[in-house]
Short mmCIF file of C-alpha atoms in Angstrom, two decimals:
data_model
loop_
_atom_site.label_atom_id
_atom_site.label_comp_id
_atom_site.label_asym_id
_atom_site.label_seq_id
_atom_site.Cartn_x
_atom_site.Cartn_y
_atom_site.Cartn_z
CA UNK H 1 -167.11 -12.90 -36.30
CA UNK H 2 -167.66 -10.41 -39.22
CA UNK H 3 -170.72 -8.28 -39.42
CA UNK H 4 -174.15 -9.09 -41.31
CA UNK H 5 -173.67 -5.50 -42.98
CA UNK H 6 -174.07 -4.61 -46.75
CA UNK H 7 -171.75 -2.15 -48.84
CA UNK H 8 -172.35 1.35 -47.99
CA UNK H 9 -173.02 2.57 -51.80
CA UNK H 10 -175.53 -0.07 -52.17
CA UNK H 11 -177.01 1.34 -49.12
CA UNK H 12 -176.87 4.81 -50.14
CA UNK H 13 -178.41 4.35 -53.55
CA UNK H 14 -181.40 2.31 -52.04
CA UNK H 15 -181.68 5.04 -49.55
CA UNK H 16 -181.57 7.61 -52.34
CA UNK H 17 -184.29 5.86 -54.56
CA UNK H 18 -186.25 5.14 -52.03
CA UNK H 19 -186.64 8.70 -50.19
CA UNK H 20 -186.97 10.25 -54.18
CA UNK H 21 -189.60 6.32 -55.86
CA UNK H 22 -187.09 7.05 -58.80
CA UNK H 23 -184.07 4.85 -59.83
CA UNK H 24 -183.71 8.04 -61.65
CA UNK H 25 -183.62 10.72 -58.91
CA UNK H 26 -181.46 8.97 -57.21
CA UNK H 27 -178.98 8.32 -59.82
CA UNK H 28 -179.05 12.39 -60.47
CA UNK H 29 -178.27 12.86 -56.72
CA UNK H 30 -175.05 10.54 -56.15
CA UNK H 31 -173.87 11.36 -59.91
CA UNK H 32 -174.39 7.61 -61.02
CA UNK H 33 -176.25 6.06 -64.03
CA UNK H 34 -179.74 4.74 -63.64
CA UNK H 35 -178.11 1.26 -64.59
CA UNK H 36 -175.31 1.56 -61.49
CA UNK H 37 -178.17 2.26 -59.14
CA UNK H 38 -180.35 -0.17 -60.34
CA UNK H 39 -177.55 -2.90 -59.66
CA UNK H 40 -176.73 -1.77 -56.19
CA UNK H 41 -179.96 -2.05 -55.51
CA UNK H 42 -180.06 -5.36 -56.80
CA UNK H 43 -177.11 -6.68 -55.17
CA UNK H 44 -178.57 -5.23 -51.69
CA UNK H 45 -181.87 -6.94 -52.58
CA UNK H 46 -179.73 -10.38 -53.03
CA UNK H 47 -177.83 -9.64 -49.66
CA UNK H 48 -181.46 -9.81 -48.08
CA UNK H 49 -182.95 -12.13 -49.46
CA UNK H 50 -185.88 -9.50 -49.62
CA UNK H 51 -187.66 -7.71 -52.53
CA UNK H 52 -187.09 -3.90 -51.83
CA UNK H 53 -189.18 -2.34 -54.92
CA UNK H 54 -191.71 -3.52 -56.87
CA UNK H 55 -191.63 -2.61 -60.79
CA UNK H 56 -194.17 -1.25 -62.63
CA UNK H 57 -195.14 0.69 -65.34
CA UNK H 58 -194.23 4.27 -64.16
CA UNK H 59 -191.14 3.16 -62.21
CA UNK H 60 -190.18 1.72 -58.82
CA UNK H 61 -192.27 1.73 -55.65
CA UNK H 62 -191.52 0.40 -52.37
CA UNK H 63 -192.86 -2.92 -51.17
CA UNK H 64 -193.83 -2.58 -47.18
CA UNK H 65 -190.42 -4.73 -46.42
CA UNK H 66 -188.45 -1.62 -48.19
CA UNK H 67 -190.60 1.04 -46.58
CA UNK H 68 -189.21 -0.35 -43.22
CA UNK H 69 -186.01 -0.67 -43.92
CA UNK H 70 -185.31 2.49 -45.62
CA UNK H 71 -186.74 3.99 -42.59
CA UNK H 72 -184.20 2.39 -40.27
CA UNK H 73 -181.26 2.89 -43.10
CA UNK H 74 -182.02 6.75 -43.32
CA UNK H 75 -181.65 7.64 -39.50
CA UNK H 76 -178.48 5.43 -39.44
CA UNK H 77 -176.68 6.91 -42.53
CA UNK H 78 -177.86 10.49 -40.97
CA UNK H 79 -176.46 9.09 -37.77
CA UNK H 80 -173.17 7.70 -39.80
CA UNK H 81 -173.12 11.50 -41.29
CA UNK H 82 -172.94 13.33 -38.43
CA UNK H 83 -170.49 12.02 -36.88
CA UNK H 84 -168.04 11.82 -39.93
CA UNK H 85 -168.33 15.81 -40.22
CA UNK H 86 -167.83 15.65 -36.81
CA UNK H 87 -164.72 13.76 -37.09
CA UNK H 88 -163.44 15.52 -39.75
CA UNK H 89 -164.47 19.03 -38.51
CA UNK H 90 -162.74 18.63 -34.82
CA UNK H 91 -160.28 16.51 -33.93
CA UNK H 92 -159.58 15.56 -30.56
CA UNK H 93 -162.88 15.27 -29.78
CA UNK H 94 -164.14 19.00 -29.62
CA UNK H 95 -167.76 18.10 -30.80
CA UNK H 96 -170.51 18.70 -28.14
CA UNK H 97 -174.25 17.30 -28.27
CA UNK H 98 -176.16 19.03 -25.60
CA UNK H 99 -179.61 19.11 -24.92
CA UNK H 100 -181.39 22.20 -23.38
CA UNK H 101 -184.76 24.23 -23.05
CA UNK H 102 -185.25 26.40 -25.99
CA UNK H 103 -185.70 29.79 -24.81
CA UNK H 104 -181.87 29.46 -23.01
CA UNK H 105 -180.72 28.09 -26.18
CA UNK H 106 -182.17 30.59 -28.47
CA UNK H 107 -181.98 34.01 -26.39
CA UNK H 108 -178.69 33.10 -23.95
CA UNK H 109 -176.63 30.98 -25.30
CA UNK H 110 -176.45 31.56 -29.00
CA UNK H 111 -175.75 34.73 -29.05
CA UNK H 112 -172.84 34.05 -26.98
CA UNK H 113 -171.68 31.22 -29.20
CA UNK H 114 -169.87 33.44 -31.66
CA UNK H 115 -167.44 34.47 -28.88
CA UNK H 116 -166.61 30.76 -27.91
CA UNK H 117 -165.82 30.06 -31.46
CA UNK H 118 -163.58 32.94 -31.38
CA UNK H 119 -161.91 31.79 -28.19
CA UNK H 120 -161.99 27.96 -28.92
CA UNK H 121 -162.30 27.01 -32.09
CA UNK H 122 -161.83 23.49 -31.56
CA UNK H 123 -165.08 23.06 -29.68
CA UNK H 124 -167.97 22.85 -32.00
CA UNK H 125 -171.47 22.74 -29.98
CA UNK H 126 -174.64 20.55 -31.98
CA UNK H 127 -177.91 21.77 -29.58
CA UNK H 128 -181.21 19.95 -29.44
CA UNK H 129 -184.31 21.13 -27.88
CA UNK H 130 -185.02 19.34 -24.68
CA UNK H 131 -187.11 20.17 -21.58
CA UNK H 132 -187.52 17.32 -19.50
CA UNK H 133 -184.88 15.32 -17.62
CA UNK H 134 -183.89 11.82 -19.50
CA UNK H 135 -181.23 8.92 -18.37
CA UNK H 136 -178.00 10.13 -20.30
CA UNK H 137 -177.13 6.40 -21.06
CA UNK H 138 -179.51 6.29 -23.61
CA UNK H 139 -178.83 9.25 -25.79
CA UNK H 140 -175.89 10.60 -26.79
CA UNK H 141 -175.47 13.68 -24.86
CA UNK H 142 -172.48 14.95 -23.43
CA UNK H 143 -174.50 17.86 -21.12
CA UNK H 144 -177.84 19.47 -20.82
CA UNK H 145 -179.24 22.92 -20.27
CA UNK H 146 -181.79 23.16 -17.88
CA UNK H 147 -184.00 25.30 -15.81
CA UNK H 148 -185.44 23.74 -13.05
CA UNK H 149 -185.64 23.82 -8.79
CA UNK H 150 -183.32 21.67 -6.41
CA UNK H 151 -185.92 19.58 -6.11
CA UNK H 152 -186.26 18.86 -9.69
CA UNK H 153 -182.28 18.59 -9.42
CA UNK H 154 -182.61 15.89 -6.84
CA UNK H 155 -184.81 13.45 -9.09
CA UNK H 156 -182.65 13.45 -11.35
CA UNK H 157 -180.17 10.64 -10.71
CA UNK H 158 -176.68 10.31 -11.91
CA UNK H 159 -176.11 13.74 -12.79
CA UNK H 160 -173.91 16.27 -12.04
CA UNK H 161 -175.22 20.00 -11.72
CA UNK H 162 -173.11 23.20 -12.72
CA UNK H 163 -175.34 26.55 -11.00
CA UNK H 164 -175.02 29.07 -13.89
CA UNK H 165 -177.23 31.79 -13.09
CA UNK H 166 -180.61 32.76 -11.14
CA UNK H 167 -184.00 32.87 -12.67
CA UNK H 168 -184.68 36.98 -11.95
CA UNK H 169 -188.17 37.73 -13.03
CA UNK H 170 -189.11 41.39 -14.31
CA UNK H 171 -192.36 43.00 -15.74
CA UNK H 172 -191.68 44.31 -19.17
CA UNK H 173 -193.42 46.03 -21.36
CA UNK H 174 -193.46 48.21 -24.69
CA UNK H 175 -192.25 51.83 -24.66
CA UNK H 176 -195.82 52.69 -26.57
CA UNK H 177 -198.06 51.22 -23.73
CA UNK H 178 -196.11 52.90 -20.91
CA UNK H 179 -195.60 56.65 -22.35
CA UNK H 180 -198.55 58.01 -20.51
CA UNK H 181 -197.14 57.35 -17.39
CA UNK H 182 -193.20 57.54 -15.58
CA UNK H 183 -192.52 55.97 -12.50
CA UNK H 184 -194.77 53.04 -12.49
CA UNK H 185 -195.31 51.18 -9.22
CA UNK H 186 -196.51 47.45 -8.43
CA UNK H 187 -199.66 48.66 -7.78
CA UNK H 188 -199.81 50.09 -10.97
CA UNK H 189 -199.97 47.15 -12.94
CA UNK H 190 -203.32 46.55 -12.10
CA UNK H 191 -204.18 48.66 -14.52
CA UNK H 192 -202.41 46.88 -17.31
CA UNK H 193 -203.28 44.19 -19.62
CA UNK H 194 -201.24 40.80 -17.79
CA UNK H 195 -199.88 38.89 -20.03
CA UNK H 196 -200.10 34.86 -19.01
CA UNK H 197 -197.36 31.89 -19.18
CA UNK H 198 -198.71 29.24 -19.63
CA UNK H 199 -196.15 26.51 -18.20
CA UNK H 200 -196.35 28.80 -14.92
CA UNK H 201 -200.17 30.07 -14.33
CA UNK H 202 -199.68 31.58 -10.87
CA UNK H 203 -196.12 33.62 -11.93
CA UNK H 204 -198.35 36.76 -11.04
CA UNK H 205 -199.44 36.25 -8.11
CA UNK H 206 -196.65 35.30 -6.67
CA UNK H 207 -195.05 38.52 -7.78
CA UNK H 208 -197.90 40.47 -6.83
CA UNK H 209 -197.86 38.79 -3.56
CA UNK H 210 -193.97 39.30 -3.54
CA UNK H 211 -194.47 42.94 -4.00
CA UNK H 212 -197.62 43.30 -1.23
CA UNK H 213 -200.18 43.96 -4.22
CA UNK H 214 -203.43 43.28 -3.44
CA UNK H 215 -206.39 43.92 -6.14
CA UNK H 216 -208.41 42.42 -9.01
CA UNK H 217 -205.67 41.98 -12.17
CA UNK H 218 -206.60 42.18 -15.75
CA UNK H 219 -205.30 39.24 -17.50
CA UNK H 220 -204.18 38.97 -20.96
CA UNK H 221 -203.55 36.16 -23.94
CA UNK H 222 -201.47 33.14 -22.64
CA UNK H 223 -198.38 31.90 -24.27
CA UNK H 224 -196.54 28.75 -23.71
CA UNK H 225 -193.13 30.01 -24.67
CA UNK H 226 -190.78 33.09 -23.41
CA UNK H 227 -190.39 34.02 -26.89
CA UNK H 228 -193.79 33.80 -27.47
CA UNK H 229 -194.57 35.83 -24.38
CA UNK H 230 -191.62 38.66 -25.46
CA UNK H 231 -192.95 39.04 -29.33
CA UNK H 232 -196.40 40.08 -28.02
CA UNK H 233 -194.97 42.14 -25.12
CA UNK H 234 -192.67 43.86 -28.05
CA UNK H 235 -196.38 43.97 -30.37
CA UNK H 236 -197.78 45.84 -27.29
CA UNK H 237 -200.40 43.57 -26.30
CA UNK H 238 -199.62 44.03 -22.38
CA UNK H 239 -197.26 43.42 -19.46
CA UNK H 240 -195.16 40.10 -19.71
CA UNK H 241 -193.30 38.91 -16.82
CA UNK H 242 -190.07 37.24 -17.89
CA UNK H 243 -186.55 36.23 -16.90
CA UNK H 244 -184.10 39.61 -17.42
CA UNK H 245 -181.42 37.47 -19.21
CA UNK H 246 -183.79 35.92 -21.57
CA UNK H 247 -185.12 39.57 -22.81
CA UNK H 248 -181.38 41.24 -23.08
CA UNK H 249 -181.70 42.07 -26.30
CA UNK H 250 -185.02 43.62 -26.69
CA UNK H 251 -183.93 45.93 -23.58
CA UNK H 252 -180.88 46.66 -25.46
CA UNK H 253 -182.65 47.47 -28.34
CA UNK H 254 -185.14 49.94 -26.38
CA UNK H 255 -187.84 47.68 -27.94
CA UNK H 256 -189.20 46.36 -24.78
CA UNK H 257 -188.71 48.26 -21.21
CA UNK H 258 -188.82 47.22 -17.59
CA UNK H 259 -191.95 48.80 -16.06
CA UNK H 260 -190.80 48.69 -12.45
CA UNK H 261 -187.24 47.47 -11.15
CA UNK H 262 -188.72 45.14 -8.87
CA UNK H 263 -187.66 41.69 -9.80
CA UNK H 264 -188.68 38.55 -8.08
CA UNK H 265 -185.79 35.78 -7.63
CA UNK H 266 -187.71 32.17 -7.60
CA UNK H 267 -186.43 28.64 -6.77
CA UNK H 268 -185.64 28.46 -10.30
CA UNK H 269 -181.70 28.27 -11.63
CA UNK H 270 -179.90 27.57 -14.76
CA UNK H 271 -177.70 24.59 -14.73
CA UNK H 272 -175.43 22.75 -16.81
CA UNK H 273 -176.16 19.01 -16.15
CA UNK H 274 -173.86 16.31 -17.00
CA UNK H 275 -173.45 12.93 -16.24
CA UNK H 276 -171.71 11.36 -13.44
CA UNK H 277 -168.53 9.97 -14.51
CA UNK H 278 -165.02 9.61 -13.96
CA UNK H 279 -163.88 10.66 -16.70
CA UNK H 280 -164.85 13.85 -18.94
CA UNK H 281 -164.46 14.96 -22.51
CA UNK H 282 -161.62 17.98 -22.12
CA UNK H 283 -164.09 20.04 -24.67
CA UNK H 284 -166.75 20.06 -22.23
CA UNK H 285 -164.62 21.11 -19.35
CA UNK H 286 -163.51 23.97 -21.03
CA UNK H 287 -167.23 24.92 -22.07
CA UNK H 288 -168.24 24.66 -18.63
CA UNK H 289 -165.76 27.06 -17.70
CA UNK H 290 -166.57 29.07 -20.36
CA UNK H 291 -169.91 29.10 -19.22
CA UNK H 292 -169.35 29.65 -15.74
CA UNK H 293 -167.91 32.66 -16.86
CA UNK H 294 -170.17 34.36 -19.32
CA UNK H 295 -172.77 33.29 -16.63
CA UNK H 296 -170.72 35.57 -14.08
#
């Protein structure tokens, strides 16, 4: 049975016209005339059986029938896209999509990515930000990046988790609030400004607890992010308590320091997290090996 589907240029100029209201826009764009896009659109309109604009004086607008559709069309030609380049780019299907928390993303992995491309060229990673665990059958994911506890691990059915690395927390701080002092001790921090994660609101006290502190703290602004949570630590607004790997560079840079070297190790790991199945794309075995190792 052949497929209820219009012609993909009559698609793409009603797609066109209708993200720019202008027959005219949208003939600039795909390098048509106004009159070509105006019978594509026609044609499409016929193949409906649905008026898509209505004409008036100033131009084209959208009825509401065309507002929905063009909002279905665009995500599928953006869909249709993405995985042309994709096709085109790798062959042999070296293309990952991966979900995974943004900090990881932005302050491990990316930095790192340069050396897979060196290494494996063929393997072209697409990342979306992602924090929560989701059923793998209904997105298009081949893996995910996530921090979480065995706990979490074990509601999370149908996966498969890769251990990458320890969550090792450290207090850091900026070289300009800590010159007055060498040698700081837990007990020390007390006397610090504290600043507060938000997405973990008792991360001090455990580590106080961890390191026997006992005392009043003075608490800071709260930040939902790591990044957030490094930037003001970098500005000097106070301590920040953060995972070592995600703060590599600023420690490299000498733009943030570690106050004391006593880290606390949590429940908390990095995982790769893929799903069950018997059979795997070869792209993402490699990258798991890849990142077994730079995790190592």
């Amino acid at each position: 049975m052949s497929r209820k589907i219009p012609m993909l240029q009559a698609l793409n100029c009603f797609e066109a016209a209708a993200r720019h209201q202008s027959y005219t826009h949208a003939s600039r764009e795909l390098s048509l005339t106004q009159s070509a896009v105006s019978r594509q659109i026609a044609s499409l309109e016929s193949f409906l059986g649905v008026q898509l604009f209505q004409r008036t004086r100033h131009g084209v607008v959208l009825t509401s029938a065309g507002a929905s559709y063009a909002r279905q069309i665009a995500a599928r030609l953006d869909g249709l896209e993405r995985d042309t380049l994709d096709a085109m780019a790798r062959q042999g299907g070296g293309a990952l999509q991966l979900a995974s928390v943004p900090t990881f993303a932005t302050r491990w992995l990316m930095p790192r990515l340069a050396g897979l491309a060196a290494r494996q060229p063929e393997i072209v990673v697409h990342i979306d930000a992602y924090t929560k665990p989701f059923m793998f059958a209904d997105t298009e994911y081949d893996g995910a990046l996530y921090a979480g506890t065995p706990e979490q691990l074990g509601r999370w059915p149908g996966t498969r988790a890769t251990l990458l690395m320890h969550e090792e927390i450290v207090p850091v701080a900026s070289g300009r609030l800590l010159q007055a002092r060498d040698n700081w001790q837990p007990q020390d921090l007390l006397e610090l400004t504290l600043l507060q994660p938000s997405t973990r609101p008792g991360a001090w006290r455990q580590w106080f607890d961890a390191m026997q502190v006992e005392g009043e703290a003075k608490y800071g602004a709260r930040y939902e992010l790591f990044s957030m949570l490094a930037m003001a630590a970098v500005q000097g607004q106070g301590v920040a308590l953060l995972p070592r790997m995600l703060v590599e560079a600023e420690l490299a840079r000498g733009e943030l320091q570690i106050v004391c070297e006593r880290p606390l190790r949590g429940q908390r790991a990095y995982y790769l997290i893929t799903p069950e199945a018997a059979h795997e794309k070869p792209a993402l075995q490699q990258f798991r090996a890849w990142l077994q190792a730079e995790a190592a």
